[in-house]
Coordinates of C-alpha atoms and ligand atoms in Angstrom, one line a residue:
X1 CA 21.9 3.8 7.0
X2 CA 23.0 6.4 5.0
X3 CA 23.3 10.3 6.0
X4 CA 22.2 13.5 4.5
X5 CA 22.8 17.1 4.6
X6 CA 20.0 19.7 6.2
X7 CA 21.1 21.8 3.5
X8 CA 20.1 19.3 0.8
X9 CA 23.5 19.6 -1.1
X10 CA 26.1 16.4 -2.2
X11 CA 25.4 12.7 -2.2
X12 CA 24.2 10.5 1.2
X13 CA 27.0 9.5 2.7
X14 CA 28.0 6.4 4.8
X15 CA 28.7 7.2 8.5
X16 CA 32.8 6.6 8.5
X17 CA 32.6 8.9 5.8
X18 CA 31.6 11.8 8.1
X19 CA 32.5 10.5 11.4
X20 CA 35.9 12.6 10.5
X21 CA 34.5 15.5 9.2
X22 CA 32.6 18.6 10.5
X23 CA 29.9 20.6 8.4
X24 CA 28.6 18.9 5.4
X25 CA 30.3 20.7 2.3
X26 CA 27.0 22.7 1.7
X27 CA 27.6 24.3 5.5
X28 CA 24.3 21.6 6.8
X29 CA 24.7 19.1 9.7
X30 CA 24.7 15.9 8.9
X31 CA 21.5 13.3 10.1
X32 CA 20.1 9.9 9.3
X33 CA 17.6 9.5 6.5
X34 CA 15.2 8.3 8.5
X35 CA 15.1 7.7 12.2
X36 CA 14.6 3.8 13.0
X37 CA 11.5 2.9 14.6
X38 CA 11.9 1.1 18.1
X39 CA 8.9 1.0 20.2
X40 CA 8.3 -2.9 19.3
X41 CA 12.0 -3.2 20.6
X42 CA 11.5 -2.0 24.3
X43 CA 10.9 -5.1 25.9
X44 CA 13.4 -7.3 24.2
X45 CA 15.8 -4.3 25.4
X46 CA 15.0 -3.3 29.2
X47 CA 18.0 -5.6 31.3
X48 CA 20.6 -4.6 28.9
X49 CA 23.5 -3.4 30.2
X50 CA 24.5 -0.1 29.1
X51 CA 27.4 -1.5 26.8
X52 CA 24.5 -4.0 25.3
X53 CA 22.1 -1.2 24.7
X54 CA 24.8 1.2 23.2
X55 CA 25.4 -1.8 20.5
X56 CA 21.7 -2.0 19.8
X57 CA 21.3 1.3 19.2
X58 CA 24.3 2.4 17.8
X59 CA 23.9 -0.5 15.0
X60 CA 21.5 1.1 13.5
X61 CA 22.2 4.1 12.5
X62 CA 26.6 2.6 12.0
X63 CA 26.0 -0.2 9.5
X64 CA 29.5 0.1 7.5
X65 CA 31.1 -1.3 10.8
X66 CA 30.8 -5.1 11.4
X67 CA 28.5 -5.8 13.9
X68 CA 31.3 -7.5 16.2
X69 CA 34.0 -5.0 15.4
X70 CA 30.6 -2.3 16.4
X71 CA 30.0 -4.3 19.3
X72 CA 33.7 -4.9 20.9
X73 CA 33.8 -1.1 20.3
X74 CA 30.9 -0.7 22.8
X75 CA 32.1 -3.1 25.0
X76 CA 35.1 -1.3 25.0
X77 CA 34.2 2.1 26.0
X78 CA 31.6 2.0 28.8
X79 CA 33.1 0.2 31.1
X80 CA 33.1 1.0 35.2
X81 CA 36.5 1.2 34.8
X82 CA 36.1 5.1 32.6
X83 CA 32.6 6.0 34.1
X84 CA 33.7 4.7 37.6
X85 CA 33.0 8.4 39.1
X86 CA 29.4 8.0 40.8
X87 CA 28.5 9.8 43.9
X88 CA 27.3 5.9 44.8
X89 CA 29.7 3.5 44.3
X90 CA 27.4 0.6 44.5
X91 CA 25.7 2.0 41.5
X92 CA 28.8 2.9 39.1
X93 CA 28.1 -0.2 37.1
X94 CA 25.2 1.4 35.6
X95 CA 26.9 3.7 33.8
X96 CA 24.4 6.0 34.4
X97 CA 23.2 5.9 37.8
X98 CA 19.3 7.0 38.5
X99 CA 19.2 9.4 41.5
X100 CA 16.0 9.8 43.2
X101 CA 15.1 13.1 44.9
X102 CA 12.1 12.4 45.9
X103 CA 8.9 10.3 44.5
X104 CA 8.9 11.2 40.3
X105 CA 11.8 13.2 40.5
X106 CA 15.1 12.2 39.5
X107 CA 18.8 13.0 38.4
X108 CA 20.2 10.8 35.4
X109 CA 24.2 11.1 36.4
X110 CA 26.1 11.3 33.1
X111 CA 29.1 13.0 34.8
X112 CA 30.8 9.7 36.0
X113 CA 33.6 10.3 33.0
X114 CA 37.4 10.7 33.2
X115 CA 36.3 14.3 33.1
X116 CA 33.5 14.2 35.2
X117 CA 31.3 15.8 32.7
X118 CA 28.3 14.6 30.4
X119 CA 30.7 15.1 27.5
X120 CA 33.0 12.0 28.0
X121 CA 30.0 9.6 27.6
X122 CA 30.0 10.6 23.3
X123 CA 33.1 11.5 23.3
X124 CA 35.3 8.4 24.3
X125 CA 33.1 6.1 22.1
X126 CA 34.7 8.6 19.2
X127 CA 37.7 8.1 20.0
X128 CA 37.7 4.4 19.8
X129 CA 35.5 5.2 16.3
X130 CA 38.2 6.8 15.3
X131 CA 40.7 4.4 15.8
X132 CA 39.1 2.0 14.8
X133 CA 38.4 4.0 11.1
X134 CA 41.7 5.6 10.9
X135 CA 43.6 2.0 11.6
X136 CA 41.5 0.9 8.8
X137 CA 42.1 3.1 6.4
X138 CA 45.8 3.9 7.6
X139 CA 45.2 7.7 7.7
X140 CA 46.0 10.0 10.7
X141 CA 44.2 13.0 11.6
X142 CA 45.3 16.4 13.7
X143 CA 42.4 17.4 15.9
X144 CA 42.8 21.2 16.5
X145 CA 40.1 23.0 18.9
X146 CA 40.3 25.1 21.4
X147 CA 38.3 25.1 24.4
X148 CA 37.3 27.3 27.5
X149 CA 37.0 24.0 29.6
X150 CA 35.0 21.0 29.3
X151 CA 35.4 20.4 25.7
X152 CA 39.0 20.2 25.1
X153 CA 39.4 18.4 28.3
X154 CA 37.2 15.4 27.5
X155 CA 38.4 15.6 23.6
X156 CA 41.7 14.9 25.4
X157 CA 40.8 12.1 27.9
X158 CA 38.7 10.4 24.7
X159 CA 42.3 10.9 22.9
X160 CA 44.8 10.0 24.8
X161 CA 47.4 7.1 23.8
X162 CA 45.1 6.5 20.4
X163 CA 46.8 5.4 17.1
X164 CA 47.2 7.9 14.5
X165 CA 45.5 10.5 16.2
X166 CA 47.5 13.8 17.5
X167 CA 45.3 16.2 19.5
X168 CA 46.4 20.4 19.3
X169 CA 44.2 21.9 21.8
X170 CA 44.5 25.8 22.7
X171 CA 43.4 27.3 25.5
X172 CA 43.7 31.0 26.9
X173 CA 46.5 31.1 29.6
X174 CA 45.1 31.6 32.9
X175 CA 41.9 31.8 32.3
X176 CA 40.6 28.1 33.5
X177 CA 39.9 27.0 36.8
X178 CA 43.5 25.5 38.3
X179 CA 41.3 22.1 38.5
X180 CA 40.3 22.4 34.9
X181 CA 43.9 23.2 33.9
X182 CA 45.4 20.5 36.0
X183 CA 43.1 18.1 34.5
X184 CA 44.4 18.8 30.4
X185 CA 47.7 20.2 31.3
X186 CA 49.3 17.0 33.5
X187 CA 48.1 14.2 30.9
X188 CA 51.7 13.3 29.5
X189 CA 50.9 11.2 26.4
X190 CA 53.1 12.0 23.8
X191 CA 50.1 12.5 21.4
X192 CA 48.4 15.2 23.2
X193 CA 49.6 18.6 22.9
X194 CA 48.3 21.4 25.1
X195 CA 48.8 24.9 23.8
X196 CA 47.9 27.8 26.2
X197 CA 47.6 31.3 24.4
X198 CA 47.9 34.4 25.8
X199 CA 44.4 35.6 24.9
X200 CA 41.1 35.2 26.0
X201 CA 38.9 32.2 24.5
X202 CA 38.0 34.2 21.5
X203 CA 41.4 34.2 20.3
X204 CA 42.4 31.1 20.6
X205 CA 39.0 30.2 18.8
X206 CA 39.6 32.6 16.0
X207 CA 43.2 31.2 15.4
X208 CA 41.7 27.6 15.4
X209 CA 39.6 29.0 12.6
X210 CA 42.2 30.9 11.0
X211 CA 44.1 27.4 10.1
X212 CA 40.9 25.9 9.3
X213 CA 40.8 28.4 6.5
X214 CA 44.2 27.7 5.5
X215 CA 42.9 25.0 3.1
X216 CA 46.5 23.7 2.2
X217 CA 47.4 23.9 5.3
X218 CA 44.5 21.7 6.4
X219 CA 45.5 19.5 3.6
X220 CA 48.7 18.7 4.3
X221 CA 48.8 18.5 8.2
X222 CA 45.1 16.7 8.0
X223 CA 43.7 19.1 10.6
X224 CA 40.3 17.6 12.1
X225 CA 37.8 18.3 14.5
X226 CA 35.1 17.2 17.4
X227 CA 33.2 19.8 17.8
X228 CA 29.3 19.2 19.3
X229 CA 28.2 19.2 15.5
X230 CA 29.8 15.8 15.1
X231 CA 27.0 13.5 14.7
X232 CA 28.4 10.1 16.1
X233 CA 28.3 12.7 19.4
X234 CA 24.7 13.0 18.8
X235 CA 24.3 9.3 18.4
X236 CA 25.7 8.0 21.1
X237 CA 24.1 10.6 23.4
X238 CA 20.8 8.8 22.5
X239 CA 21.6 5.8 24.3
X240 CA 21.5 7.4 27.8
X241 CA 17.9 8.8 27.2
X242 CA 17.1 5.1 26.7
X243 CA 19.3 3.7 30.0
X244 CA 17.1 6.7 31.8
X245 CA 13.7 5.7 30.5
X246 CA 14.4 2.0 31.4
X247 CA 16.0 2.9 34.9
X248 CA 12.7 5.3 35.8
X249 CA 10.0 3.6 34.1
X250 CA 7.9 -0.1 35.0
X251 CA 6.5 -0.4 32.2
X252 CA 6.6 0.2 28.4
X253 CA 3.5 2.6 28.4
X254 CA 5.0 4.7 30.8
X255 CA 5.6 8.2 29.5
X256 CA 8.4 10.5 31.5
X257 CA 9.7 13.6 31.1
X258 CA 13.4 15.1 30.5
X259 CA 15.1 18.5 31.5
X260 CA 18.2 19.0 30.2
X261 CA 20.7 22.1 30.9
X262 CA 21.2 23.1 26.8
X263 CA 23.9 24.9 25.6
X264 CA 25.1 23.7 22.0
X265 CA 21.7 21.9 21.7
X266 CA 23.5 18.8 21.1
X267 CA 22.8 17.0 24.3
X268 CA 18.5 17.6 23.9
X269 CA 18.8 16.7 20.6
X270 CA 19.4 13.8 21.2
X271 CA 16.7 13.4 22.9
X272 CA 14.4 14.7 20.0
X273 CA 15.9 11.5 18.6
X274 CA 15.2 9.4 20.8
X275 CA 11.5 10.5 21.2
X276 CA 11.3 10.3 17.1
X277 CA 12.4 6.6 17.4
X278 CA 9.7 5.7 19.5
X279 CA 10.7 6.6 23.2
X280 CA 7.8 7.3 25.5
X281 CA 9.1 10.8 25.9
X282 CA 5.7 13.2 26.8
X283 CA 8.2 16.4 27.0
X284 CA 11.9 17.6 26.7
X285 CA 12.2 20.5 29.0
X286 CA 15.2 22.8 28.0
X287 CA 17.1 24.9 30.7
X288 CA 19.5 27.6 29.8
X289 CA 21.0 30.4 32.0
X290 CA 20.9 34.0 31.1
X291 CA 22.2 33.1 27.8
X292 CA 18.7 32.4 26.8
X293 CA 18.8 31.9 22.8
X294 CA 16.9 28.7 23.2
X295 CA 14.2 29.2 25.8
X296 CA 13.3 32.6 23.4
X297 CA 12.8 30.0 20.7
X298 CA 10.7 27.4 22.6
X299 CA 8.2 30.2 24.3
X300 CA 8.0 33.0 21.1
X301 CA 9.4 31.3 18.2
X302 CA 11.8 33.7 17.4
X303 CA 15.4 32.3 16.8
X304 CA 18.1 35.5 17.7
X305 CA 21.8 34.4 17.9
X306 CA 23.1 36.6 20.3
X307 CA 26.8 38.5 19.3
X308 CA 29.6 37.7 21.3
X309 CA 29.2 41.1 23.3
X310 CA 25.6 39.9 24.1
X311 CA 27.3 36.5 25.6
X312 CA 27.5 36.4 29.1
X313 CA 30.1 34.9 31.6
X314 CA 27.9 32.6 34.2
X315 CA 28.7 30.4 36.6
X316 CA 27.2 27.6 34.6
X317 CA 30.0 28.3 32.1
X318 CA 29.3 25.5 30.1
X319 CA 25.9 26.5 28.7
X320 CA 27.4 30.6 27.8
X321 CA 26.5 30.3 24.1
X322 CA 25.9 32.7 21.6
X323 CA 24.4 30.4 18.7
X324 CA 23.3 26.7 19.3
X325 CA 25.0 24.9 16.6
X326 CA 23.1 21.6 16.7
X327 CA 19.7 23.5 16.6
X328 CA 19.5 23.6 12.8
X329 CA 19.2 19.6 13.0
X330 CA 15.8 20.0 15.1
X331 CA 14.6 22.7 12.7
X332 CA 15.3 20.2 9.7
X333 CA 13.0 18.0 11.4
X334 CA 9.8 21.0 12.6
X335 CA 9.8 22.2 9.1
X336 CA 9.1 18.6 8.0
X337 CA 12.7 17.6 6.7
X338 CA 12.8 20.4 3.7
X339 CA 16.2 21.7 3.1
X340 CA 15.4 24.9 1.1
X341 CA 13.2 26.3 4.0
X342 CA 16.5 25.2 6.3
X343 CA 18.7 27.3 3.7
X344 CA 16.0 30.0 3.7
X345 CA 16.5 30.5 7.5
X346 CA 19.5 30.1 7.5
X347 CA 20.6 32.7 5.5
X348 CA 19.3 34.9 7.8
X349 CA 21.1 33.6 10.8
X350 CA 24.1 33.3 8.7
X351 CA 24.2 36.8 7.9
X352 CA 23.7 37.8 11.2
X353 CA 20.0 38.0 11.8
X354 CA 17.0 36.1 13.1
X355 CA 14.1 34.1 12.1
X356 CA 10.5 33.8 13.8
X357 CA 8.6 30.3 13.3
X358 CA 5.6 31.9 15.2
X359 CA 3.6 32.8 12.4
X360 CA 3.0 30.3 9.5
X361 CA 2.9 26.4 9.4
X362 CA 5.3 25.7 11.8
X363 CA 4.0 27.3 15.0
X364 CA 1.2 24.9 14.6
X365 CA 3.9 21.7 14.8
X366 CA 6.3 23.3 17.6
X367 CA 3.9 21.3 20.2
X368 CA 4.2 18.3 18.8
X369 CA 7.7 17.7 19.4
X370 CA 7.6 18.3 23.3
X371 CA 9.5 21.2 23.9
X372 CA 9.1 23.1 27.1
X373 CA 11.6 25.8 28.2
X374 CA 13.0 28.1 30.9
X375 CA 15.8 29.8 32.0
X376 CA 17.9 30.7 35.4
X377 CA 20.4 33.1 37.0
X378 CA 23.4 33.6 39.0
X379 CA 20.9 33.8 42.1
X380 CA 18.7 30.7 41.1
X381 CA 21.5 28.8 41.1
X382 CA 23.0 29.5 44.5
X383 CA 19.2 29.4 45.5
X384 CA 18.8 25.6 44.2
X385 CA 22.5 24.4 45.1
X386 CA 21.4 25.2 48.9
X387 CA 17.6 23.7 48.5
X388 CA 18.7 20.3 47.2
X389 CA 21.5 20.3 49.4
X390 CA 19.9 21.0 52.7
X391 CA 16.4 18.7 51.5
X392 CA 18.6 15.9 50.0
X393 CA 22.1 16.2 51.6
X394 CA 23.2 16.1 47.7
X395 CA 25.7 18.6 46.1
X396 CA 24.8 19.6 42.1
X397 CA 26.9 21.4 39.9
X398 CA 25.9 24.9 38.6
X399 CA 24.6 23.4 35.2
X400 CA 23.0 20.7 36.9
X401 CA 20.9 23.5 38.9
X402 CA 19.9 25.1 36.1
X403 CA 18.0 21.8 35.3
X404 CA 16.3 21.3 38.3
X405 CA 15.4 24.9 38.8
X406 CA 13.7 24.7 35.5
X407 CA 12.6 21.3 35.9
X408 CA 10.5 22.0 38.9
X409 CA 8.6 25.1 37.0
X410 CA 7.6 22.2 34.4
X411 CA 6.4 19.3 36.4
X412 CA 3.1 17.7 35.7
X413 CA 1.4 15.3 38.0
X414 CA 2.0 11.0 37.4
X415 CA 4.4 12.1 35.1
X416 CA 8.3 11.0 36.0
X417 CA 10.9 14.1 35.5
X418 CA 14.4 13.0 35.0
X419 CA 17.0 16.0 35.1
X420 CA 20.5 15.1 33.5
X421 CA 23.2 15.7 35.7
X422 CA 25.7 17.4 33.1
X423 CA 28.7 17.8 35.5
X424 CA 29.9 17.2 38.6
X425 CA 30.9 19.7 41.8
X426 CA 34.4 19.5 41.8
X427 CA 34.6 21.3 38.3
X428 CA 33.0 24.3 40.0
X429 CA 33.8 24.3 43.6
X430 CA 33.9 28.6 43.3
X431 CA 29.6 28.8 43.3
X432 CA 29.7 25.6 45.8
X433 CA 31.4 27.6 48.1
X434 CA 29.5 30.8 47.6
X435 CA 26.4 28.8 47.9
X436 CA 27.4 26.4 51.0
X437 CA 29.8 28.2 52.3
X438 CA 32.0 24.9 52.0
X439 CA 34.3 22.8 49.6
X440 CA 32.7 20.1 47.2
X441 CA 33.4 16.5 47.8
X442 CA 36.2 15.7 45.5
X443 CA 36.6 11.9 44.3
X444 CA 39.9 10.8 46.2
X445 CA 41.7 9.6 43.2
X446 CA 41.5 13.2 42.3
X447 CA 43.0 15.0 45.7
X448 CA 46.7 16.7 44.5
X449 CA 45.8 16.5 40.8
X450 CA 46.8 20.3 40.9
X451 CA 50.6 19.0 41.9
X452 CA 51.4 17.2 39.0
X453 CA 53.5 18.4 36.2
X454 CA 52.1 20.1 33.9
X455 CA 53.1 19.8 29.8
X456 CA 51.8 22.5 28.0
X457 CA 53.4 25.4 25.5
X458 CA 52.6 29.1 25.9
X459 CA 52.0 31.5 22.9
X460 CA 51.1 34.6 22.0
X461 CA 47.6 35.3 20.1
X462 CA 49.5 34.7 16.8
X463 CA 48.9 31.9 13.8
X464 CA 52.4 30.9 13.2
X465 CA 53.3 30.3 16.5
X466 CA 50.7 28.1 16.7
X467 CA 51.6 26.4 13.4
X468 CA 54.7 26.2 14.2
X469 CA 54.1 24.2 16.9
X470 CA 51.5 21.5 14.8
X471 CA 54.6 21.6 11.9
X472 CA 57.5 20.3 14.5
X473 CA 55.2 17.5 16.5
X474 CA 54.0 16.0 13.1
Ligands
PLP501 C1 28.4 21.1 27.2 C2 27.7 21.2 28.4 C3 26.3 21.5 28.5 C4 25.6 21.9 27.3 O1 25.3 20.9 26.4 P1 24.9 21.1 24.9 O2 25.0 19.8 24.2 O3 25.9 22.1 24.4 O4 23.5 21.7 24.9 C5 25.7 21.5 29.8 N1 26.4 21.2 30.9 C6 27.7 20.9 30.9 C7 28.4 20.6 32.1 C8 28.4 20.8 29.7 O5 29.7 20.5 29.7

């Protein structure tokens, strides 16, 4: 399988050729030529554990891996021991455990991670991709991001103790739940370097891009990244759509439905994937919060990234987005895999403006791909936190509301919804409280994680200090 650009530009490219990198040198995202066709496959795969399925899928799009170093990889990385975080024990050897609410309505738990969000099930298969690639090719990479929570954190957990990798992670000082800090700041490993700047998120983004800029900078200090554009993310996301289907369905003609609390749009489209290999998926229901870019798209066609004034803070911090950077893969796709109307577009977007899709060719394909949408606020939240609580005597996070809420405005009759449960209570115990008027369950292994010591280096808002700090650990 070999990998192109959205933007049309440079050569396909094998996938341990841009399972380091970020953009595509022409500013595209990077997907498969073609998407491999599994329907025939379905029976042969329902029983697999999640490991097994992971290796089937994953092989096809990862062919310059041997299959058994491909499959010890998998094997490797979703294990009960990582995603041993379920709100059912007994269950935690599914990976992904199905939670019924009530007859056709179901949560897919993908928070069961070291970080106890959805982001750990992608992101500690990359870090044992890329210790495996970088061991191979005795290289060594610098991952610099900064993060405002979730992100960083799993980067870290995925990170931790790996070979050749050192990970520089800003984040702005006091800013983060004390859960949330406790969670990056106590890891000691001695390739994992927290750096908290005095600043808000913006800043310690905008420094983060600063030394990406710094081309010989980058050079020398091999400065990497995993941000949500990475595309082995995207792959290995598809595998749970798959788990999902098998867990909620009978039978291989059985269609279901999946909501899915969007932010980055790299979580649902996977799911676009999925459904465009041959997954019985009948619709892909997007939920955002009041940062609404996305569910403007899916009900008028217009795509309007918002500036960072027009960004709000939520409570379902995860999803406050300005611009979903995996979005342009899906529009590669709608506009029937052209790059120079994806360059067209984006141009627009890239200089700050919008595009509308609801005149012309394309509004006429937008249904075929599936995509429903809807959005939610501070009060739905609370609202559905105390409804699912007091009918089901289950706690959801904020983002995982946001799903249901929006999941519930979308459900059709005989047809299976399953909402993916992006996070899990603890992270956000603030809106718990304000909505129950009581403290989330906490997983005991977790109780005095606030207590431990704590390595991490302040700065101020300043490039060199933060160089400085990358130029003495390397
Ligand atoms: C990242 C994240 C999301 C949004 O996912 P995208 O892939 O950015 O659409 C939703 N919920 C939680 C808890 C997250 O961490």
């Amino acid at each position: 399988m070999k990998y192109i650009s959205t933007r049309g530009g440079g050569k396909p490219q094998e996938f341990c050729d841009i399972l380091l990198g970020g953009l595509a040198p022409d500013g595209g995202l990077y997907l498969p030529e073609s998407y491999p066709q599994v329907a025939d496959r379905l029976d042969e795969w329902r029983g697999l554990s999640y490991a097994e399925l992971a290796f089937e899928i994953l092989s096809l799009y990862i062919t310059d891996i041997p299959a058994a170093d491909l499959k010890a990889i998998c094997d490797k990385t979703y294990t009960t021991e990582t995603y041993r975080w379920s709100r059912d024990a007994a269950k935690a050897r599914d990976i992904v455990p199905l939670t019924t609410l009530e007859p056709d309505f179901h949560l897919l738990e993908l928070s069961n991670g070291p970080t106890l969000a959805f982001k750990d099930m992608a992101m500690q298969l990359l870090g044992n991709l890329f210790e495996y690639v970088l061991d191979r090719r005795n290289e060594t990479i610098n991952i610099l991001g900064a993060t405002s929570g979730d992100t960083g954190s799993a980067a870290e957990y995925a990170m931790r103790g790996k070979h050749n990798v050192r990970v520089f992670m800003l984040s702005p000082e006091g800013k983060m739940s004390a859960f949330q800090r406790a969670q990056m700041y106590s890891l000691q490993d001695a390739n994992i370097f927290n750096i908290a700047v005095r600043g808000m998120f913006d800043d310690a983004q905008d420094i983060v891009k600063a030394v990406s800029n710094d081309a010989g900078f980058k050079a020398k200090y091999k400065i990497g990244a995993v941000n949500s554009i990475n595309w082995a993310r995207v792959a290995a996301q598809i595998v749970y759509y798959f788990k999902g289907w098998f867990e909620a369905t009978t039978s291989n003609d059985q269609k279901v439905a999946f909501c899915v609390p969007s932010g980055n749009f790299g979580n649902i489209c996977a799911g676009h994937i999925a459904r465009m290999m041959g997954l019985p998926i009948a619709q892909l229901v997007l939920a955002t919060n009041e940062n609404d870019v996305l569910d403007e798209f899916f009900r008028t066609g217009i795509y309007r990234p918002r500036a960072t004034a027009e960004t709000y803070v939520t409570s379902s911090p995860s999803m406050d987005i300005s611009k979903a950077s995996n979005f342009e893969r899906f529009v590669f796709d709608l506009v029937g895999r052209d790059p120079a109307i994806v360059r067209q577009l984006w141009r627009e977007v890239d200089g700050g403006g919008s595009f509308n899709l609801a005149e012309g060719p394309f509004a006429t394909r937008l249904p075929d791909y599936g995509f429903v949408s809807g959005s939610s606020s501070h009060a739905d939240r609370l609202a559905t936190i105390r409804d699912v609580w007091q009918r089901h005597g289950l706690m959801i996070d904020t983002h995982t509301a946001d799903g249901v809420k929006v999941a519930r405005e979308h459900r059709v009759a005989g047809l299976p919804m399953i909402v993916l449960e992006t996070a899990q209570v603890v992270k956000f115990a603030e809106t718990i409280r304000e909505a129950l008027g009581r403290d989330p369950v906490r997983p005991k292994e977790l109780d005095g994680i606030e207590n431990l010591p704590q390595k991490v280096e302040v700065v101020d808002a300043a490039l060199d200090q933060v160089k400085d700090i990358i130029v003495r650990h390397c």
